[in-house]
Structures are given as C-alpha cells and as structure tokens.
Coordinates of C-alpha atoms in Angstrom, one line a residue:
M1 CA -56.6 8.2 50.5
A2 CA -56.6 11.9 51.3
H3 CA -59.8 13.7 50.5
R4 CA -59.9 16.4 47.8
A5 CA -61.9 19.6 48.5
G6 CA -62.7 19.6 44.8
G7 CA -61.5 19.8 41.2
R8 CA -58.2 19.1 39.5
A9 CA -56.0 21.4 41.6
L10 CA -56.7 19.4 44.8
S11 CA -54.6 16.5 43.5
L12 CA -51.6 18.5 44.7
L13 CA -52.9 18.2 48.3
R14 CA -53.0 14.4 48.4
G15 CA -50.1 12.4 49.8
R16 CA -47.6 10.9 47.4
L17 CA -46.3 7.5 48.7
L18 CA -43.5 5.5 47.2
F19 CA -44.4 2.4 45.1
P20 CA -42.1 0.0 43.5
G21 CA -41.4 -1.2 40.0
P22 CA -42.7 -4.6 38.8
A23 CA -42.7 -7.7 40.8
A24 CA -40.0 -10.3 40.2
A25 CA -42.3 -13.2 39.2
G26 CA -42.0 -14.4 35.6
G27 CA -39.5 -11.7 34.7
C28 CA -41.9 -8.8 35.2
G29 CA -44.6 -9.9 37.6
Q30 CA -46.9 -11.6 35.1
A31 CA -47.7 -14.8 37.0
R32 CA -49.7 -14.4 40.2
L33 CA -48.6 -15.6 43.6
S34 CA -50.0 -19.0 44.4
S35 CA -49.8 -19.1 48.2
S36 CA -52.8 -18.1 50.2
G37 CA -52.6 -14.6 51.6
A38 CA -50.0 -13.5 49.1
A39 CA -52.4 -11.1 47.5
A40 CA -52.2 -8.7 50.3
Q41 CA -48.4 -8.5 49.7
R42 CA -48.8 -7.5 46.1
A43 CA -48.8 -3.8 47.2
P44 CA -45.1 -3.2 47.3
Q45 CA -43.1 -1.1 49.8
A46 CA -40.2 0.4 48.0
A47 CA -39.6 3.1 45.4
P48 CA -39.8 2.4 41.6
Q49 CA -36.1 2.5 41.3
A50 CA -35.6 -0.5 43.6
A51 CA -36.5 -3.1 41.0
V52 CA -34.2 -1.8 38.3
N53 CA -31.0 -3.7 39.3
T54 CA -32.4 -7.1 38.3
R55 CA -32.2 -7.6 34.6
K56 CA -35.6 -8.5 33.1
K57 CA -35.8 -10.8 30.2
T58 CA -36.7 -9.4 26.8
F59 CA -40.0 -10.4 25.1
A60 CA -38.2 -12.6 22.6
E61 CA -36.2 -14.4 25.4
V62 CA -39.4 -15.2 27.3
Q63 CA -41.1 -16.5 24.2
T64 CA -38.2 -18.7 23.3
E65 CA -37.9 -20.1 26.8
R66 CA -41.6 -20.8 27.1
L67 CA -41.9 -22.5 23.7
E68 CA -38.9 -24.7 24.4
Q69 CA -40.5 -25.6 27.8
A70 CA -43.7 -26.6 26.0
E71 CA -41.8 -29.0 23.7
R72 CA -40.9 -31.0 26.8
T73 CA -44.4 -31.1 28.1
V74 CA -47.3 -33.6 27.9
L75 CA -50.9 -33.3 29.0
I76 CA -52.5 -36.3 30.7
K77 CA -56.2 -37.0 31.4
C78 CA -56.4 -38.8 34.7
P79 CA -58.9 -41.0 36.5
P80 CA -61.2 -39.4 39.1
K81 CA -59.5 -41.3 42.0
L82 CA -55.8 -40.9 41.4
S83 CA -52.6 -41.6 43.3
E84 CA -50.4 -38.7 42.5
K85 CA -47.3 -40.5 43.8
K86 CA -48.0 -43.6 41.5
L87 CA -48.5 -41.4 38.5
L88 CA -45.3 -39.5 39.0
R89 CA -43.3 -42.6 39.9
Y90 CA -44.4 -44.2 36.6
L91 CA -43.7 -41.1 34.5
S92 CA -40.3 -40.7 36.2
S93 CA -39.2 -44.0 34.6
H94 CA -39.1 -42.1 31.3
G95 CA -37.0 -39.1 32.6
D96 CA -36.7 -36.4 35.2
I97 CA -39.8 -34.4 35.8
R98 CA -39.0 -30.7 36.2
S99 CA -42.5 -29.5 37.2
H100 CA -46.1 -30.7 37.2
F101 CA -49.6 -29.5 38.2
F102 CA -53.2 -30.7 38.1
F103 CA -56.3 -28.8 37.0
E104 CA -60.0 -29.5 36.5
N105 CA -61.4 -29.3 32.9
R106 CA -63.9 -32.0 31.9
G107 CA -62.2 -34.2 34.5
I108 CA -58.8 -34.1 36.1
H109 CA -55.8 -33.3 33.9
A110 CA -52.1 -33.3 34.7
L111 CA -49.5 -31.1 32.9
I112 CA -46.1 -32.8 33.1
E113 CA -42.9 -30.9 32.1
F114 CA -39.9 -33.2 31.7
S115 CA -36.3 -31.9 31.9
E116 CA -35.4 -33.4 28.6
K117 CA -37.3 -33.5 25.3
N118 CA -36.4 -37.2 24.7
S119 CA -38.3 -38.1 27.8
V120 CA -41.5 -37.3 25.9
A121 CA -40.5 -39.6 23.0
S122 CA -39.7 -42.3 25.5
L123 CA -43.2 -42.0 27.1
Q124 CA -44.9 -41.9 23.7
D125 CA -43.2 -45.2 22.7
A126 CA -44.8 -46.9 25.8
V127 CA -48.3 -45.5 25.1
G128 CA -50.9 -47.8 23.5
I129 CA -53.5 -47.1 20.8
P130 CA -57.1 -46.8 22.1
S131 CA -59.5 -49.6 21.3
A132 CA -61.6 -49.0 18.2
A133 CA -64.6 -51.1 19.4
E134 CA -67.2 -48.3 19.3
H135 CA -65.5 -45.6 17.1
H136 CA -62.7 -45.8 14.6
V137 CA -59.8 -43.6 15.7
V138 CA -57.6 -41.3 13.7
P139 CA -54.1 -42.7 14.3
F140 CA -52.4 -39.4 15.2
K141 CA -49.9 -39.7 18.1
S142 CA -49.9 -36.4 20.0
R143 CA -48.8 -35.4 23.5
L144 CA -52.3 -35.6 24.8
L145 CA -52.5 -38.9 26.7
T146 CA -55.0 -40.8 29.0
F147 CA -53.8 -42.4 32.2
T148 CA -55.8 -45.3 33.6
L149 CA -55.3 -47.7 36.6
K150 CA -55.5 -51.4 36.2
T151 CA -56.0 -51.9 39.9
P152 CA -58.2 -49.9 42.3
V153 CA -56.5 -47.0 44.2
S154 CA -55.9 -47.7 47.9
Q155 CA -58.1 -46.0 50.5
A156 CA -55.2 -44.0 51.8
A157 CA -54.5 -42.6 48.3
E158 CA -58.1 -41.7 47.8
E159 CA -58.0 -39.6 51.0
T160 CA -55.0 -37.6 49.8
P161 CA -56.5 -34.6 48.0
I162 CA -54.8 -33.4 44.8
H163 CA -54.2 -29.6 44.7
L164 CA -55.9 -28.2 41.6
A165 CA -54.5 -25.1 40.0
P166 CA -57.2 -22.5 39.3
Q167 CA -57.9 -21.8 35.6
S168 CA -60.4 -19.0 36.1
H169 CA -60.6 -15.9 38.4
I170 CA -62.9 -15.6 41.3
P171 CA -66.4 -14.1 40.7
V172 CA -66.6 -10.3 41.2
K173 CA -68.9 -10.8 44.2
E174 CA -66.2 -12.8 46.0
L175 CA -63.6 -10.3 44.9
I176 CA -65.6 -7.4 46.5
Q177 CA -65.7 -9.3 49.8
K178 CA -61.9 -9.7 49.7
L179 CA -61.4 -6.0 48.8
C180 CA -63.5 -4.8 51.8
H181 CA -60.9 -6.4 54.1
A182 CA -57.9 -4.4 52.6
D183 CA -56.5 -1.4 54.4
S184 CA -56.2 0.9 51.4
V185 CA -57.5 1.4 47.8
S186 CA -53.9 0.7 46.7
N187 CA -53.9 -2.7 48.4
Q188 CA -57.4 -3.3 46.9
M189 CA -56.0 -2.8 43.4
Y190 CA -53.1 -5.2 44.0
I191 CA -55.4 -7.8 45.4
L192 CA -57.5 -7.5 42.2
L193 CA -54.4 -7.9 40.1
N194 CA -53.3 -11.0 42.0
E195 CA -56.8 -12.6 41.7
F196 CA -57.2 -11.9 38.0
Q197 CA -53.8 -12.2 36.3
L198 CA -52.6 -15.3 34.6
T199 CA -50.9 -17.9 36.9
E200 CA -47.6 -19.5 36.1
E201 CA -49.6 -22.8 35.5
N202 CA -52.0 -21.1 33.1
I203 CA -49.2 -19.5 31.1
K204 CA -47.6 -22.9 30.7
L205 CA -50.9 -24.4 29.5
R206 CA -51.3 -21.6 26.9
F207 CA -47.9 -22.3 25.4
L208 CA -48.6 -26.0 25.4
A209 CA -51.8 -25.4 23.4
C210 CA -49.7 -23.6 20.8
S211 CA -47.1 -26.4 20.8
L212 CA -49.8 -29.0 20.2
V213 CA -51.2 -27.1 17.3
R214 CA -47.7 -26.7 15.9
D215 CA -47.5 -30.5 15.8
F216 CA -50.1 -30.3 13.1
T217 CA -48.7 -27.4 11.1
R218 CA -45.3 -29.0 10.9
A219 CA -46.8 -31.9 9.0
Y220 CA -47.1 -29.4 6.2
F221 CA -44.4 -26.8 7.1
P222 CA -41.6 -28.5 9.0
D223 CA -39.9 -25.3 10.0
S224 CA -43.0 -23.4 11.1
M225 CA -43.8 -22.3 14.7
V226 CA -47.1 -21.5 16.4
K227 CA -46.7 -18.7 18.9
P228 CA -49.1 -17.0 21.3
F229 CA -49.6 -13.2 21.1
G230 CA -51.9 -10.7 22.7
S231 CA -53.2 -11.2 26.3
S232 CA -51.4 -14.5 26.7
V233 CA -48.0 -12.9 26.6
N234 CA -48.3 -9.1 27.0
T235 CA -48.6 -9.3 30.9
F236 CA -52.2 -8.1 30.8
G237 CA -53.9 -11.4 30.3
K238 CA -56.8 -12.3 32.6
L239 CA -57.5 -15.9 33.7
G240 CA -60.1 -17.2 31.2
C241 CA -59.1 -15.0 28.3
D242 CA -58.8 -16.5 24.8
V243 CA -55.6 -17.7 23.3
D244 CA -54.5 -15.7 20.2
M245 CA -51.9 -17.7 18.3
F246 CA -50.2 -17.2 14.9
L247 CA -48.4 -19.5 12.5
D248 CA -45.0 -18.1 12.0
F249 CA -42.8 -18.7 8.9
H250 CA -40.0 -16.4 10.1
D251 CA -37.5 -19.2 10.4
V252 CA -38.4 -20.2 6.8
Q253 CA -37.9 -16.7 5.6
K254 CA -34.5 -16.4 7.2
H255 CA -33.4 -19.2 4.9
A256 CA -35.1 -17.8 1.9
T257 CA -31.8 -16.4 0.5
K258 CA -30.5 -18.4 -2.4
M259 CA -27.6 -20.8 -1.7
K260 CA -24.7 -19.7 -3.8
K261 CA -21.6 -21.7 -4.6
G262 CA -19.4 -20.6 -7.5
P263 CA -21.5 -19.8 -10.5
F264 CA -24.5 -21.8 -9.3
E265 CA -27.5 -21.1 -7.1
M266 CA -30.3 -23.3 -5.8
E267 CA -33.8 -22.6 -4.6
Y268 CA -36.9 -24.5 -3.8
Q269 CA -39.7 -25.0 -6.2
M270 CA -42.8 -23.6 -4.5
K271 CA -46.5 -23.0 -5.3
R272 CA -46.9 -19.4 -6.6
L273 CA -50.0 -17.4 -5.8
P274 CA -51.1 -13.9 -6.9
S275 CA -51.2 -12.4 -3.4
E276 CA -50.0 -13.0 0.2
R277 CA -53.6 -12.8 1.4
L278 CA -54.7 -15.7 -0.9
A279 CA -51.7 -17.8 0.3
T280 CA -52.7 -17.0 3.9
Q281 CA -56.3 -18.1 3.2
K282 CA -55.3 -21.4 1.6
I283 CA -52.8 -22.2 4.4
L284 CA -55.5 -21.5 7.1
S285 CA -58.1 -23.4 5.2
V286 CA -56.0 -26.6 5.1
I287 CA -54.8 -26.3 8.8
G288 CA -58.4 -25.6 9.9
D289 CA -59.6 -28.8 8.1
C290 CA -56.7 -30.7 9.6
L291 CA -57.6 -29.6 13.2
D292 CA -61.3 -30.3 12.6
N293 CA -60.8 -33.8 11.1
F294 CA -57.7 -35.1 13.0
G295 CA -57.0 -32.9 16.0
P296 CA -57.8 -34.6 19.4
G297 CA -60.0 -32.3 21.4
C298 CA -60.3 -29.6 18.7
V299 CA -64.0 -28.8 18.2
S300 CA -66.2 -26.1 16.9
V301 CA -63.7 -25.2 14.2
Q302 CA -64.7 -22.1 12.2
K303 CA -62.7 -20.8 9.2
I304 CA -63.1 -17.0 9.0
L305 CA -61.1 -16.4 5.9
N306 CA -62.6 -13.2 4.5
A307 CA -61.9 -11.1 7.6
R308 CA -59.4 -8.3 7.5
C309 CA -57.1 -10.7 9.3
P310 CA -58.1 -14.2 8.2
L311 CA -58.2 -16.7 11.1
V312 CA -59.4 -20.1 12.3
K313 CA -61.4 -20.2 15.5
F314 CA -61.7 -23.4 17.5
S315 CA -62.2 -24.7 21.0
H316 CA -59.4 -26.8 22.5
Q317 CA -61.1 -29.1 24.9
P318 CA -58.1 -30.6 26.7
T319 CA -56.8 -27.2 27.9
G320 CA -60.2 -25.5 28.0
F321 CA -59.2 -22.6 25.8
Q322 CA -61.0 -20.8 23.0
C323 CA -58.3 -20.3 20.3
D324 CA -57.8 -17.9 17.3
L325 CA -55.2 -19.0 14.8
S326 CA -53.9 -16.5 12.2
V327 CA -50.8 -16.4 10.0
S328 CA -47.6 -14.2 10.6
N329 CA -49.5 -11.4 12.3
S330 CA -46.3 -9.5 12.8
I331 CA -47.6 -6.0 13.8
A332 CA -49.9 -7.6 16.4
V333 CA -46.9 -9.4 17.8
K334 CA -45.0 -6.0 18.0
S335 CA -48.0 -4.6 19.9
S336 CA -47.8 -7.5 22.3
E337 CA -44.1 -6.7 22.9
L338 CA -44.8 -3.0 23.4
L339 CA -47.3 -3.8 26.1
Y340 CA -45.0 -6.4 27.6
I341 CA -42.4 -3.7 28.0
Y342 CA -44.8 -1.2 29.6
G343 CA -46.1 -3.9 31.9
C344 CA -42.6 -4.8 33.0
L345 CA -41.4 -1.2 33.7
D346 CA -43.5 -0.5 36.7
S347 CA -46.0 -2.5 38.8
R348 CA -48.5 0.3 38.9
V349 CA -49.1 0.0 35.1
R350 CA -50.6 -3.5 35.4
A351 CA -52.4 -2.8 38.6
L352 CA -54.1 0.2 37.0
V353 CA -54.9 -1.6 33.7
F354 CA -56.5 -4.6 35.5
T355 CA -58.5 -2.4 37.8
V356 CA -59.9 -0.2 34.9
R357 CA -60.7 -3.2 32.7
C358 CA -62.5 -5.0 35.6
W359 CA -64.4 -1.7 36.3
A360 CA -65.3 -1.3 32.6
R361 CA -66.7 -4.9 32.4
V362 CA -68.8 -4.5 35.5
H363 CA -70.5 -1.4 34.1
G364 CA -71.0 -2.8 30.6
L365 CA -68.5 -0.6 29.0
T366 CA -66.7 -3.6 27.4
N367 CA -68.1 -6.9 26.2
S368 CA -66.6 -10.2 25.0
V369 CA -68.9 -9.9 21.9
P370 CA -67.8 -7.5 19.1
G371 CA -69.9 -4.4 18.9
T372 CA -70.0 -0.6 19.4
W373 CA -68.4 -0.6 22.8
I374 CA -64.8 0.1 23.8
T375 CA -62.5 -3.0 23.5
N376 CA -60.0 -4.0 26.2
F377 CA -57.2 -3.1 23.8
S378 CA -58.5 0.4 23.4
L379 CA -59.0 0.8 27.1
T380 CA -55.5 -0.4 27.8
M381 CA -54.2 2.1 25.3
M382 CA -56.1 4.9 27.1
V383 CA -54.4 3.8 30.4
M384 CA -51.0 3.9 28.8
F385 CA -51.6 7.3 27.3
F386 CA -52.7 8.6 30.7
L387 CA -49.5 7.2 32.3
Q388 CA -47.4 9.0 29.6
K389 CA -49.2 12.2 30.5
R390 CA -48.3 12.2 34.2
S391 CA -45.7 14.6 35.6
P392 CA -43.2 13.2 35.6
P393 CA -44.3 10.4 33.1
I394 CA -44.5 6.9 34.4
I395 CA -43.9 5.2 31.0
P396 CA -42.1 6.6 27.9
T397 CA -43.8 7.3 24.6
L398 CA -43.2 5.0 21.6
D399 CA -41.1 7.7 19.9
Q400 CA -38.8 7.7 23.0
L401 CA -38.5 3.9 22.9
K402 CA -37.7 4.2 19.2
E403 CA -34.8 6.6 20.0
L404 CA -33.3 3.9 22.3
A405 CA -33.4 1.2 19.6
D406 CA -30.2 -0.2 18.2
E407 CA -29.7 -2.0 14.9
K408 CA -31.3 -5.3 15.9
D409 CA -34.4 -3.5 17.1
K410 CA -35.1 -1.9 13.7
H411 CA -38.2 -3.5 12.1
I412 CA -40.2 -2.2 9.1
I413 CA -43.4 -4.3 8.7
G414 CA -45.6 -3.7 5.7
G415 CA -44.1 -0.3 5.2
Y416 CA -44.7 0.7 8.9
D417 CA -41.9 1.6 11.3
C418 CA -42.2 -0.8 14.2
S419 CA -38.8 -0.1 15.8
F420 CA -38.4 0.3 19.5
V421 CA -35.9 -0.9 22.1
S422 CA -36.2 -4.5 23.3
D423 CA -33.7 -4.4 26.2
L424 CA -35.6 -3.1 29.2
S425 CA -32.3 -2.2 31.1
K426 CA -31.8 0.7 28.6
I427 CA -35.0 2.4 29.7
K428 CA -34.5 4.8 32.7
P429 CA -36.8 4.2 35.6
T430 CA -39.5 6.9 36.3
K431 CA -39.1 9.4 39.1
N432 CA -42.9 9.5 39.5
T433 CA -43.9 8.3 43.0
E434 CA -47.7 8.6 42.9
T435 CA -49.7 5.8 44.5
V436 CA -52.0 3.6 42.4
D437 CA -55.1 4.9 44.2
V438 CA -54.2 8.5 43.2
L439 CA -53.6 7.3 39.6
L440 CA -57.0 5.5 39.5
S441 CA -58.9 8.6 40.8
D442 CA -57.0 10.9 38.4
F443 CA -57.6 8.5 35.4
F444 CA -61.4 8.8 35.9
E445 CA -61.1 12.6 36.3
Y446 CA -58.8 13.0 33.3
F447 CA -61.1 11.1 30.9
G448 CA -64.2 12.4 32.5
N449 CA -63.1 15.8 31.3
F450 CA -61.3 14.9 28.1
D451 CA -62.2 16.9 25.0
F452 CA -63.2 13.9 22.8
R453 CA -64.9 16.2 20.4
R454 CA -61.6 17.7 19.2
N455 CA -58.7 15.5 20.4
S456 CA -57.4 12.1 19.7
I457 CA -55.0 9.8 21.7
N458 CA -51.5 9.2 20.3
L459 CA -49.2 6.9 22.2
R460 CA -46.3 7.5 19.8
K461 CA -46.3 11.2 20.7
G462 CA -47.7 10.9 24.2
K463 CA -50.0 13.9 23.8
E464 CA -53.4 14.9 22.5
V465 CA -53.6 15.8 18.8
N466 CA -56.4 17.0 16.7
K467 CA -58.6 14.2 15.4
P468 CA -57.9 13.5 11.7
E469 CA -61.4 12.0 11.3
S470 CA -64.7 12.6 13.1
Y471 CA -65.0 9.3 14.9
P472 CA -66.4 9.7 18.5
L473 CA -63.3 8.1 19.9
Y474 CA -60.0 8.3 18.0
I475 CA -57.0 6.2 19.3
W476 CA -54.1 6.0 16.9
N477 CA -52.8 2.6 16.2
P478 CA -49.2 2.7 17.7
F479 CA -47.7 1.3 14.5
E480 CA -50.2 1.6 11.7
Q481 CA -50.7 5.3 12.1
D482 CA -53.4 5.6 9.5
L483 CA -55.7 3.4 11.6
N484 CA -58.0 4.2 14.5
I485 CA -58.2 1.2 16.8
S486 CA -61.4 2.5 18.4
K487 CA -63.4 3.4 15.2
N488 CA -66.1 0.8 16.3
V489 CA -67.1 3.0 19.3
N490 CA -70.3 5.0 18.8
Q491 CA -71.4 8.2 20.5
P492 CA -73.7 6.7 23.1
Q493 CA -71.1 4.3 24.2
L494 CA -68.5 7.0 24.6
E495 CA -71.0 9.2 26.5
K496 CA -71.6 6.2 28.8
F497 CA -67.9 5.9 29.4
V498 CA -67.6 9.6 30.3
A499 CA -70.6 9.3 32.7
M500 CA -69.2 6.3 34.4
A501 CA -65.8 7.9 34.7
R502 CA -67.2 11.0 36.3
E503 CA -69.4 8.9 38.7
S504 CA -66.3 6.9 39.7
A505 CA -64.2 10.0 40.3
W506 CA -67.0 11.3 42.5
I507 CA -67.1 8.1 44.6
L508 CA -63.3 8.1 45.1
Q509 CA -63.2 11.8 46.0
K510 CA -66.2 11.6 48.4
E511 CA -65.3 8.2 49.9
E512 CA -65.3 7.9 53.7
K513 CA -63.6 4.6 54.3
T514 CA -64.0 4.5 58.1
Q515 CA -67.7 5.1 58.1
R516 CA -68.3 2.6 55.3
M517 CA -66.3 -0.1 57.2
I518 CA -68.4 0.6 60.4
N519 CA -71.6 0.3 58.4
K520 CA -70.1 -2.9 56.7
E521 CA -70.6 -1.3 53.2
P522 CA -68.3 -1.8 50.2
W523 CA -65.7 1.1 50.1
G524 CA -63.0 2.3 47.7
L525 CA -62.5 0.0 44.7
A526 CA -65.1 -2.4 46.0
A527 CA -67.7 0.4 45.7
L528 CA -66.7 1.0 42.1
L529 CA -67.3 -2.7 41.2
I530 CA -71.0 -2.6 42.1
P531 CA -73.2 -1.4 39.2
F532 CA -74.1 2.2 40.1
G533 CA -77.6 2.7 41.5
K534 CA -78.1 -1.0 42.4
S535 CA -76.6 -1.1 45.9
N536 CA -78.5 2.0 47.2
P537 CA -80.4 4.0 44.6
S538 CA -81.5 6.7 47.1
K539 CA -77.8 7.7 47.7
M540 CA -77.4 8.5 44.0
K541 CA -80.2 11.0 44.3
N542 CA -79.1 12.6 47.5
R543 CA -75.3 12.8 47.2
T544 CA -75.1 16.5 47.7
K545 CA -76.7 16.3 51.2
G546 CA -74.1 16.6 53.9
A547 CA -71.4 18.1 51.7
G548 CA -68.8 19.7 53.8
S549 CA -68.2 22.9 51.8
E550 CA -69.3 25.0 48.9
T551 CA -66.2 23.6 47.0
I552 CA -67.5 20.0 47.4
R553 CA -71.0 21.1 46.3
S554 CA -69.7 22.8 43.2
L555 CA -67.6 19.7 42.4
L556 CA -70.6 17.4 42.7
D557 CA -72.7 19.7 40.5
S558 CA -70.0 19.5 37.9
L559 CA -70.1 15.7 38.0
K560 CA -73.9 15.2 37.7
L561 CA -74.6 12.3 35.4
N562 CA -77.9 13.7 34.0
S563 CA -76.4 17.0 32.7
A564 CA -76.5 16.7 29.0
N565 CA -74.7 20.0 28.6
S566 CA -71.9 18.8 30.8
L567 CA -71.5 15.6 28.9
Q568 CA -71.5 17.4 25.6
K569 CA -68.5 19.5 26.6
A570 CA -66.4 16.3 27.1
V571 CA -67.9 14.3 24.3
G572 CA -69.4 16.5 21.7
K573 CA -72.3 15.5 19.4

C-alpha cells in the first residue's frame, strides 16, 4: 500500500486499484471456498461493474430455497470406523442423494440431502426404535438418526479417511501466520474473509437445525415455520456464531381473512389474550418445555420470557449450535435482509466487515457476553455508514433503497416503515474503485477523528446528524428510528475504540512491508491482529524515532494514545 506523508489529505496520493463486486458463491459470495489455496484467490481482479450481469437471488428466494432443502435432509450419527460407500449405498436405496458431508461434533455425523422429500419418509419407515433397557425413551420420530454396523468394517475401509467439513474458523494465531505469506493487505483481508465466513456445509446445517425445531412447533401450529435470521443469513456470519431463529406465523396470517360465501362467513375459534406479548410468552413457554422434555439433543433450555424480545435459549447438541428462538421478530428479519443486500452489492463490504470485527474482538472491543462494549451489530452498522460516506459511495443509503421499492416491497411493521427494494438488479453498481486496504486504513482514520460528542450515525440518511440524546455512541436503528442500537456502550469503551482505531491507522500508515518480511515480523493486517504492546512494547514507546519527515512526526503526535486532550476532541466527556 502506498505510504501517506500524513493526515487525511494524503489519501489522494494513494493508488486506487479496481476491485470487483461480490463473488458468485451462494448468490452473493456468502459460503467460503472449500478447496485448499482458494483463499488467496478471494482477492478479485476485475472492476465492481463486472459482477452485475449475473442476477443475484433475493433474500426471500434464498430463504425459501434453503428451507425447502432442509426438509429433504436428515442428520445421522455414525460409528467411529465407517465405510462411507456402504452408508451411501444403503441410503441410496431410499432415494437419490443430492449432496452429503461429514463433520465432527461429539463423534462423526453425516448430513444427507435427498433429491425428494419422500425419500426421508421412506428412510424413517425403515428405522428402528432404540432399546429401552437402561432408559425409557420418548417416542418422537425425528430426522436425527443413528447408524450402526452389524459387521466389522474391513481394513481397507478403515484406511480410507473421511473428509470432515470444518465447523469453526482457525485460531487467530494460525490466521496471522497465513496472512504473513500474502502479497498485499488487500489479499490478507480476503484470506481472513475466506477463513472466517460460513461454509456452504455450515449454512445447510443451520437451516436443518431450524427445520428440526419446526417439527416440534408444527405439532401445535401446523402452518408455522421456523426460520433463521441475523448472522446465519445476512452474509456476515462467522463460523461458530449462534443460530438466531424465529417462529413465523406469516402463512397463518395470510389466511386470516374470513371465508365469505353468499351471506355467510366462517372463522376459527381461537384463544383470546389481552396482548400480543402475552401470547408470545405463552407460545414460547410451551415450545420451550416441549424442546426440553422431548427434543432429541436439545439441552440447557432457558426460557427468557420477560426480556424486551422474549426468547428461548438452548443448545442443540446434534449440530453443535447455540440457539435463540423468538416469535415473529419481523423487524430483525428486515435488518437481516438489509445487510444481505449490502453484503451482495460489493465484495469489499464483507471483506471490510469481517476484518474490522476480527480486529475488534482481538483488542477486546467486542465480547460474546452482553455488556458495555460495542456489539458486532453496531460495529457492522458503523462500517456500512462509512461505506455510504465514501466519494463516490460504495453502498446506497436506506432512503435510496426505499425510493427503488415497488408495491411488493412496501412493509409497515409496528408502525415503522421497513420498505426497501428487494431486487438487487435494480440497484446501480458503485463507480468507487478504492481497494479494501485503503478502505480499512481510512475507516480507522475516519472513526479515530469522528466527533462522537456531537454527532450520531444514521444509515437511513447516510450522514452525521446531531445526537438526539447524550449517549456516548449513538447509532440510529435503521427502522425503529426512535431507538439507539448502541445505547449500552459507555464512555470508557468508546474511548478505547477511538484509541485502538488511531493506533491501527498509525500502523497501516507507517507500515514497511518489505522490512517486516525480511525480519519475519507480522505486517499489514497481521500486525493489527496482535494485541498492541504485547509483540514489542519498546516499539510503542519509540515510534517517532526514524520518522522520515516533519509531516510524519506531526501525524504521529496527533495519534498518540496517551493524549487525553486528543481523545476528548473525538469522544467528549
């Protein structure tokens, strides 16, 4: 990356290379490449306009396709020594197998996707009930099966290794080693994306988990659906993240209109409750008890019914996922769709989000436990806002997406306007050709100097607006405009974020890749993923030594971490 002599104006001196739109995998590049060495090819070679010709599927189309796929799928626990050919040969007697893969989770499991749904029923008819010699079993017939061998596996079969699909990303230490072998910061960012994003196999497993839970809900509500939302579907999911799912009664509501014929009308008799919230709590309470008492592999079930959004938390042992089940969380689903669109528009969006979120986790700016720190969702919104602010913008504002919406895209939920275009082909590609390494450096510089004391972040407008309330960090909810999605963040955590952003901007601006590689030191993004001060504390104290010009020295002075006055300008007390 070209060096900057200092300050914001020097961004004009850096080279602008062409980068493409999103990758083709999974409609918008969500599932990572599975072949070894593919990571290095994630950094694309064409301009953003190149990917526009291929029509990308809408969010609803992807959801429908994945849910239907899950209906034709079973999950089988396998013996330690397994003949893959024998298993597939036996299962093929029940129908054509469209795809399959193996993974490790408390033993070897196989996900089997049939071409036809009736193949699942055929297989279930041939499955036996487990013996009740030690424990009495609950006679619920699910699509979770156990495969055993009556005769020992041959030696030849034992020597044939089964490929196991990864269900978690590599440790950051291993990632840093991989990054050091890249030839640019841009390539480093695409390598990180490839290592951390959800695989095709993991996505299938997430939709299967929802489908298995749906088998229980349909015992009470035959027309209901259980769908994933959040990280599992918005293209920003990281391997190992939780599965957010919601119980959807949308199909039931579509048929809520009274049947009229002549002078008569008919309607169902239903339980009437004083509020929607109470109905939600009762439904979740029953479903939670059902999963706890009868659900194979559903453990650690917690009913959190008095939260702002009531939910049931549980661990799904067969898939290895931690799950959160809520009811008809429509606005959260629209947020998932909005991020899906942004993630599909340009490959740089996801590369930047994954990089910033990994960076934030390494430096303790985010945490999996709720608290006063910035959440991944807030951080993602900050990246989106930054990309809206580029010249020209890389992604459109929510108001611009609303202008492109047609009648089928109009949605008012709880009094909030959640309308925006769903067809990605209607959105014009950006003319911005900045490289992702430039965007990363400028992201840190932008928020390292952002006036958090006065301004808030508004994705609907795509510009800073005066804060309506005095929270340290104010990010408008894209749809519920009276809510601040970052109101949990306190002043010390915001100050820490600003300090880390400034330190990271300094590292990328000062970086000497060649010398670092000669000394076998982490460089570029790899240097940002090491907690500051741990790799070489003396360097942090003596950075100004050897600065090539007064301009660099003044830049370094402006970015000193220990300057309380400098921090206050950006953050405010």
